[in-house]
Amino acid sequence: LVAVDTLGLGIGRVKGIQDKILERLGAPEVLPRERLVVASTHSHAVPDSIGIFGEEGVDKDYLAWIEVQAAEAAVQALLAAEEAELVVTHGDAPELVRDIGATGVTSFAMELLPRISRAQSMDALSSMATIAGYKAVLLAAGALPKMFPMLMTAAGTVRPAKVLVVGAGVAGLQAIATAKRLGAVVSAYDIRPAVKEQVESLGARFVEVELKAGDAEGKGGYAKAMTEEFYREQRELLAKVVAENDVVITTAAVPGKKAPLLVTKDMVKGMAPGSVIVDLAAERGGNCELTKADETVVAEGVTILGPTNLPSTVPYHASQMYSKNVSALLAHLVNHGVLELNLGDEITREMLLTHGGEVVQPRVRELLGLPAKASQTEEITSDG
């Protein structure tokens, strides 16, 4: 499976797609995200060409279409063409999912992939989180008026920067590893005690606070939402730790919910001028009270970055990794060119958004005010 539009940066040299491929397609060198669709021409995972939705409309020679960001105009145009059999998208836009379902198109959400071993090759969340964690550290290093590593020079010793990573999921662990490679002194905090060993294996110190988290791990190993009282106590205990660090990278997010508030205005005020916060939860409201999505805020001398799509800044590998994830999903769903939906299979059942002309995903149905739907386990076959 070839590249998909993860990026909003257009295609061509920016994405590393060779000029000869673009020439064969007759495509311009750069297309804005909302006017771009890259898809396989068949419903199996080894396409022989690329379909592009450009200025002249939709290339109808495909059955499967891949979309990462919320390019709703492109989705609606695809549905209007009445040529799609399968859409891979996301479930964060309930109205869009409803529109997809109304057309009878089957759709899946990549973020709903169950965290099981046989699904690892399809795990787009982990792929993108890996890039986000890496790039968050580079952003912090660029904004910090200090160097990360310790240096011993003729002009004296330069002390290493101190970095705190809040949330030790995939993005957090990659941030830890990257900050360590740059020579920083790294510590990390997570409400799940089980990740302590992973943090320490990367050479970071695990911050332990006297807080009763109970069972803080939800389905699939993700952190689950806690009570507001818990978060209040957590903020009080973390305030001193945050103040001691030059860089704070927050990655705490609960699937399908608003990000927990971990860093308040008062905590920012307690940080040294020149310090940097990179909030990877900005898209879901942010872990820092002062975060503004896709903006740089300077408050009390502290720089607060709220990027919402860091994978787009590493387009070559973001497209490479995501396309492999989607290829693995299509290979799982399609058998010899025939789309087979076995709802008894955990991967298929958990990821399914729409089928048979209706929304079937429980959380999206709830957001749309639809009644709960009885579970289904039958096998559905379509030859397209």
Coordinates of C-alpha atoms in Angstrom, one line a residue:
L1 CA 0.0 0.0 0.0
V2 CA 1.4 3.3 -1.0
A3 CA 1.3 6.6 0.8
V4 CA -1.7 8.2 2.5
D5 CA -2.4 11.8 3.4
T6 CA -1.4 11.8 7.0
L7 CA 0.0 15.3 6.8
G8 CA -1.7 18.2 5.3
L9 CA 1.6 19.2 3.7
G10 CA 0.8 18.1 0.2
I11 CA 2.6 15.3 -1.7
G12 CA 5.7 15.3 -3.8
R13 CA 9.2 16.0 -2.5
V14 CA 7.9 16.9 0.9
K15 CA 6.7 13.3 1.4
G16 CA 9.5 11.7 -0.5
I17 CA 7.3 10.4 -3.3
Q18 CA 9.3 10.1 -6.4
D19 CA 8.7 12.5 -9.2
K20 CA 8.2 9.7 -11.7
I21 CA 5.2 8.4 -9.7
L22 CA 3.6 11.8 -9.8
E23 CA 4.3 12.1 -13.5
R24 CA 2.6 8.8 -14.1
L25 CA -0.4 10.0 -12.2
G26 CA -0.4 13.4 -13.9
A27 CA -0.6 14.9 -10.4
P28 CA 0.6 18.4 -9.4
E29 CA 3.6 18.5 -7.1
V30 CA 1.6 19.7 -4.2
L31 CA -2.0 19.3 -3.3
P32 CA -3.7 20.7 -0.1
R33 CA -4.9 18.0 2.3
E34 CA -8.6 18.6 1.8
R35 CA -8.1 18.0 -1.9
L36 CA -6.1 14.8 -1.6
V37 CA -7.0 11.2 -1.5
V38 CA -4.5 8.4 -1.9
A39 CA -6.0 4.9 -2.2
S40 CA -5.5 1.4 -3.4
T41 CA -7.3 0.5 -6.7
H42 CA -8.4 -2.8 -5.3
S43 CA -9.8 -4.1 -2.1
H44 CA -6.7 -6.1 -1.3
A45 CA -3.5 -4.7 0.1
V46 CA -1.2 -4.7 -3.0
P47 CA -2.4 -1.9 -5.3
D48 CA -0.9 -1.3 -8.7
S49 CA -1.7 2.4 -8.9
I50 CA -2.8 5.3 -6.9
G51 CA -6.1 7.2 -7.0
I52 CA -6.0 10.9 -6.4
F53 CA -8.9 13.2 -5.7
G54 CA -7.7 16.4 -7.3
E55 CA -9.2 19.5 -8.9
E56 CA -11.2 17.5 -11.5
G57 CA -12.9 15.3 -9.0
V58 CA -12.6 11.7 -7.8
D59 CA -10.7 9.0 -9.5
K60 CA -13.4 6.2 -9.4
D61 CA -11.0 3.3 -10.0
Y62 CA -10.7 2.2 -6.4
L63 CA -12.6 0.3 -3.7
A64 CA -10.6 1.1 -0.6
W65 CA -9.7 4.6 0.5
I66 CA -7.4 5.6 3.4
E67 CA -7.8 8.8 5.3
V68 CA -6.0 10.0 8.5
Q69 CA -6.7 13.5 9.4
A70 CA -10.3 14.9 9.4
A71 CA -10.4 16.0 5.8
E72 CA -14.2 16.0 5.9
A73 CA -14.6 17.7 2.5
A74 CA -12.7 14.8 0.8
V75 CA -14.7 12.2 2.7
Q76 CA -18.0 13.8 1.6
A77 CA -16.8 14.0 -2.0
L78 CA -15.8 10.3 -1.9
L79 CA -19.2 9.3 -0.6
A80 CA -20.9 11.4 -3.3
A81 CA -19.0 9.5 -5.9
E82 CA -20.7 6.3 -4.7
E83 CA -17.7 4.2 -5.5
A84 CA -16.3 3.4 -2.1
E85 CA -16.7 0.0 -0.5
L86 CA -14.5 0.5 2.5
V87 CA -13.3 3.6 4.4
V88 CA -10.6 3.7 7.1
T89 CA -11.0 6.9 9.1
H90 CA -11.5 7.8 12.8
G91 CA -14.4 8.0 15.2
D92 CA -13.9 11.4 16.7
A93 CA -16.4 13.1 14.3
P94 CA -19.8 11.5 15.0
E95 CA -21.7 13.4 12.4
L96 CA -19.2 12.4 9.7
V97 CA -19.5 8.8 10.8
R98 CA -23.3 9.1 10.6
D99 CA -23.0 10.4 7.0
I100 CA -20.7 7.5 6.1
G101 CA -23.1 5.0 7.6
A102 CA -26.1 6.5 5.7
T103 CA -24.4 5.7 2.4
G104 CA -24.1 2.0 3.2
V105 CA -20.3 2.2 3.2
T106 CA -18.4 0.0 5.7
S107 CA -15.9 2.0 7.8
F108 CA -13.3 1.3 10.4
A109 CA -11.6 3.5 13.0
M110 CA -7.9 2.9 13.5
E111 CA -7.8 4.2 17.0
L112 CA -10.3 1.5 18.1
L113 CA -7.8 -1.3 17.4
P114 CA -7.7 -3.7 20.4
R115 CA -4.3 -3.9 22.1
I116 CA -3.6 -7.6 21.5
S117 CA -0.5 -9.2 20.1
R118 CA -1.8 -10.2 16.7
A119 CA -3.0 -6.7 16.1
Q120 CA 0.4 -5.0 16.6
S121 CA 1.2 -4.7 12.9
M122 CA -2.0 -2.6 12.6
D123 CA -1.4 -0.3 15.6
A124 CA -1.4 3.2 14.0
L125 CA -1.9 4.9 17.4
S126 CA 1.5 3.5 18.5
S127 CA 3.1 4.4 15.2
M128 CA 2.0 8.0 15.4
A129 CA 2.7 8.3 19.1
T130 CA 6.3 7.1 18.5
I131 CA 6.8 10.0 16.1
A132 CA 5.0 12.5 18.4
G133 CA 7.2 11.5 21.4
Y134 CA 10.4 11.9 19.4
K135 CA 9.5 15.2 17.8
A136 CA 8.2 16.7 21.1
V137 CA 11.7 16.4 22.6
L138 CA 13.2 18.1 19.5
L139 CA 10.7 20.9 19.8
A140 CA 11.5 21.4 23.5
A141 CA 15.3 21.3 22.7
G142 CA 14.8 24.0 20.1
A143 CA 12.7 26.3 22.4
L144 CA 14.8 25.8 25.5
P145 CA 17.6 28.5 26.0
K146 CA 19.9 25.8 27.3
M147 CA 21.6 22.8 25.8
F148 CA 20.4 19.3 26.8
P149 CA 23.7 17.5 27.4
M150 CA 26.3 18.1 30.1
L151 CA 29.5 19.6 28.6
M152 CA 32.9 20.0 30.1
T153 CA 34.7 22.8 28.3
A154 CA 37.5 25.2 28.7
A155 CA 34.8 27.8 29.6
G156 CA 33.5 25.6 32.4
T157 CA 31.0 22.8 32.9
V158 CA 27.6 23.1 31.4
R159 CA 25.0 21.3 33.5
P160 CA 22.5 19.0 31.6
A161 CA 18.9 20.0 31.2
K162 CA 16.3 18.3 33.4
V163 CA 13.3 16.8 31.5
L164 CA 10.1 15.5 33.1
V165 CA 7.9 13.3 31.0
V166 CA 4.3 12.9 32.3
G167 CA 2.7 9.8 31.0
A168 CA 4.7 6.8 30.1
G169 CA 2.7 5.4 27.2
V170 CA 4.2 4.9 23.7
A171 CA 4.7 8.7 23.2
G172 CA 6.1 9.2 26.7
L173 CA 8.6 6.3 26.4
Q174 CA 9.8 7.6 23.1
A175 CA 10.2 11.0 24.6
I176 CA 12.2 9.6 27.4
A177 CA 14.5 7.7 25.0
T178 CA 15.0 10.7 22.8
A179 CA 15.8 13.1 25.7
K180 CA 18.3 10.6 27.1
R181 CA 20.0 10.3 23.7
L182 CA 20.4 14.1 23.7
G183 CA 22.0 13.9 27.1
A184 CA 19.3 15.3 29.4
V185 CA 18.6 14.1 32.9
V186 CA 15.2 12.5 32.5
S187 CA 12.5 11.6 35.0
A188 CA 9.0 10.4 34.3
Y189 CA 5.7 10.0 36.1
D190 CA 2.7 7.8 35.4
I191 CA -0.3 6.8 37.5
R192 CA 0.2 3.2 36.4
P193 CA 2.9 1.7 38.7
A194 CA 3.4 -1.1 36.2
V195 CA 5.3 1.1 33.8
K196 CA 8.1 1.9 36.3
E197 CA 10.2 -0.9 35.0
Q198 CA 9.9 0.4 31.4
V199 CA 10.8 3.9 32.4
E200 CA 13.9 2.7 34.3
S201 CA 15.0 0.4 31.5
L202 CA 15.4 3.6 29.4
G203 CA 17.7 5.2 32.0
A204 CA 15.1 7.6 33.5
R205 CA 14.1 8.0 37.1
F206 CA 10.5 7.0 37.9
V207 CA 8.8 9.7 40.0
E208 CA 6.8 8.1 42.8
V209 CA 4.2 10.1 44.7
E210 CA 2.1 9.1 47.7
L211 CA -1.1 8.8 45.8
K212 CA -3.6 5.9 45.9
A213 CA -4.2 5.3 42.2
G214 CA -5.9 1.9 42.7
D215 CA -6.5 0.2 39.3
A216 CA -5.4 3.0 37.0
E217 CA -5.0 0.9 33.9
G218 CA -8.0 0.5 31.6
K219 CA -8.7 -1.7 28.6
G220 CA -5.7 -2.4 26.4
G221 CA -3.2 -1.1 28.9
Y222 CA -4.2 2.6 28.5
A223 CA -4.6 4.8 31.6
K224 CA -8.2 5.2 32.5
A225 CA -10.0 8.3 33.6
M226 CA -9.8 9.0 37.4
T227 CA -11.9 11.3 39.6
E228 CA -11.4 15.0 39.8
E229 CA -10.4 14.7 43.4
F230 CA -7.6 12.3 42.4
Y231 CA -6.3 14.7 39.8
R232 CA -6.4 17.6 42.3
E233 CA -4.2 15.6 44.7
Q234 CA -2.0 14.6 41.9
R235 CA -1.4 18.2 40.8
E236 CA -0.5 19.2 44.4
L237 CA 2.1 16.4 44.6
L238 CA 3.5 17.1 41.2
A239 CA 3.9 20.9 41.6
K240 CA 7.4 20.6 43.2
V241 CA 8.6 18.0 40.7
V242 CA 7.4 20.2 37.8
A243 CA 9.2 23.3 39.2
E244 CA 12.5 21.4 39.4
N245 CA 12.6 20.7 35.6
D246 CA 13.6 22.7 32.6
V247 CA 11.3 20.8 30.3
V248 CA 8.0 19.2 30.9
I249 CA 6.5 17.0 28.2
T250 CA 2.9 15.9 29.0
T251 CA 1.4 13.0 27.1
A252 CA -1.5 12.0 29.4
A253 CA -4.7 11.2 27.4
V254 CA -7.7 8.9 28.0
P255 CA -9.2 7.4 24.8
G256 CA -12.4 9.2 23.9
K257 CA -12.3 11.7 26.7
K258 CA -11.0 15.1 27.5
A259 CA -7.4 15.2 28.6
P260 CA -6.8 15.4 32.4
L261 CA -5.5 18.7 33.7
L262 CA -2.1 18.1 35.2
V263 CA -0.3 21.4 35.1
T264 CA -2.1 24.5 36.4
K265 CA -1.3 28.2 36.0
D266 CA 0.2 28.3 39.5
M267 CA 2.4 25.3 38.6
V268 CA 3.6 27.2 35.5
K269 CA 4.3 30.2 37.6
G270 CA 6.5 28.1 39.8
M271 CA 8.8 27.1 36.9
A272 CA 12.0 28.9 36.1
P273 CA 11.9 31.5 33.3
G274 CA 13.0 30.0 30.1
S275 CA 11.4 26.6 30.9
V276 CA 9.4 24.8 28.2
I277 CA 6.2 22.7 28.3
V278 CA 5.3 20.6 25.3
D279 CA 1.7 19.4 25.6
L280 CA 1.0 16.4 23.4
A281 CA -2.6 16.3 24.7
A282 CA -3.4 19.7 23.2
E283 CA -5.9 18.2 20.7
R284 CA -8.1 16.9 23.6
G285 CA -8.0 20.1 25.6
G286 CA -4.4 19.8 26.9
N287 CA -2.8 18.6 30.1
C288 CA -1.6 22.2 30.9
E289 CA -4.2 24.8 31.8
L290 CA -2.6 27.4 29.5
T291 CA -2.2 25.3 26.4
K292 CA -3.7 26.5 23.2
A293 CA -3.9 24.0 20.4
D294 CA -1.3 24.6 17.6
E295 CA -0.1 27.8 19.3
T296 CA 2.9 28.9 21.3
V297 CA 2.0 30.6 24.6
V298 CA 4.5 32.4 26.8
A299 CA 3.4 32.8 30.4
E300 CA 5.5 33.8 33.3
G301 CA 8.6 33.4 31.1
V302 CA 7.6 29.7 30.3
T303 CA 7.1 28.7 26.7
I304 CA 4.1 26.3 26.2
L305 CA 3.8 24.5 23.0
G306 CA 0.5 22.8 22.0
P307 CA 1.1 20.8 18.7
T308 CA -1.8 18.7 17.6
N309 CA -0.3 16.8 14.6
L310 CA 3.4 16.2 15.2
P311 CA 3.5 13.2 12.8
S312 CA 2.9 15.6 10.0
T313 CA 6.3 17.1 10.7
V314 CA 8.0 13.8 9.9
P315 CA 6.1 13.1 6.7
Y316 CA 8.3 10.4 5.2
H317 CA 8.2 8.0 8.1
A318 CA 4.7 8.9 9.2
S319 CA 3.3 7.9 5.8
Q320 CA 5.5 4.8 5.7
M321 CA 4.4 3.6 9.1
Y322 CA 0.8 4.4 8.7
S323 CA 0.5 2.8 5.3
K324 CA 2.0 -0.4 6.7
N325 CA -0.6 -0.3 9.5
V326 CA -3.4 0.1 7.1
S327 CA -2.0 -2.5 4.7
A328 CA -2.0 -5.0 7.6
L329 CA -5.6 -4.1 8.4
L330 CA -6.7 -4.6 4.8
A331 CA -4.9 -7.9 4.6
H332 CA -6.8 -9.0 7.7
L333 CA -10.2 -7.9 6.3
V334 CA -9.8 -9.1 2.6
N335 CA -9.4 -12.6 1.4
H336 CA -8.4 -13.1 -2.3
G337 CA -10.0 -9.8 -3.3
V338 CA -13.2 -10.4 -1.3
L339 CA -14.0 -8.2 1.8
E340 CA -15.0 -10.5 4.6
L341 CA -16.2 -9.1 7.9
N342 CA -16.2 -11.7 10.6
L343 CA -17.8 -10.0 13.5
G344 CA -16.7 -12.8 15.7
D345 CA -13.2 -11.6 15.3
E346 CA -12.1 -9.2 18.0
I347 CA -10.1 -6.9 15.7
T348 CA -12.9 -6.5 13.1
R349 CA -15.7 -6.1 15.8
E350 CA -13.9 -3.5 17.9
M351 CA -12.8 -1.3 15.0
L352 CA -16.0 -1.4 13.0
L353 CA -17.8 2.0 12.8
T354 CA -20.5 1.6 10.2
H355 CA -22.0 -1.3 8.3
G356 CA -25.2 -2.1 6.6
G357 CA -26.4 1.5 6.4
E358 CA -26.0 2.3 10.1
V359 CA -23.6 3.3 12.8
V360 CA -22.6 0.2 14.8
Q361 CA -19.9 1.5 17.2
P362 CA -21.4 1.8 20.7
R363 CA -19.6 5.0 21.8
V364 CA -20.4 6.9 18.5
R365 CA -24.0 5.7 18.7
E366 CA -24.2 7.2 22.2
L367 CA -22.7 10.5 21.1
L368 CA -25.3 10.6 18.3
G369 CA -28.2 9.9 20.7
L370 CA -28.9 6.5 19.1
P371 CA -30.1 3.5 21.2
A372 CA -27.7 0.8 22.1
K373 CA -27.4 -1.9 19.4
A374 CA -27.3 -5.6 20.2
S375 CA -23.9 -7.3 19.6
Q376 CA -23.4 -9.2 16.4
T377 CA -21.1 -12.1 15.7
E378 CA -22.1 -13.2 12.2
E379 CA -19.7 -13.3 9.2
I380 CA -20.4 -10.9 6.4
T381 CA -18.9 -11.3 2.9
S382 CA -18.8 -8.8 0.1
D383 CA -17.3 -9.3 -3.3
G384 CA -17.4 -5.5 -3.9

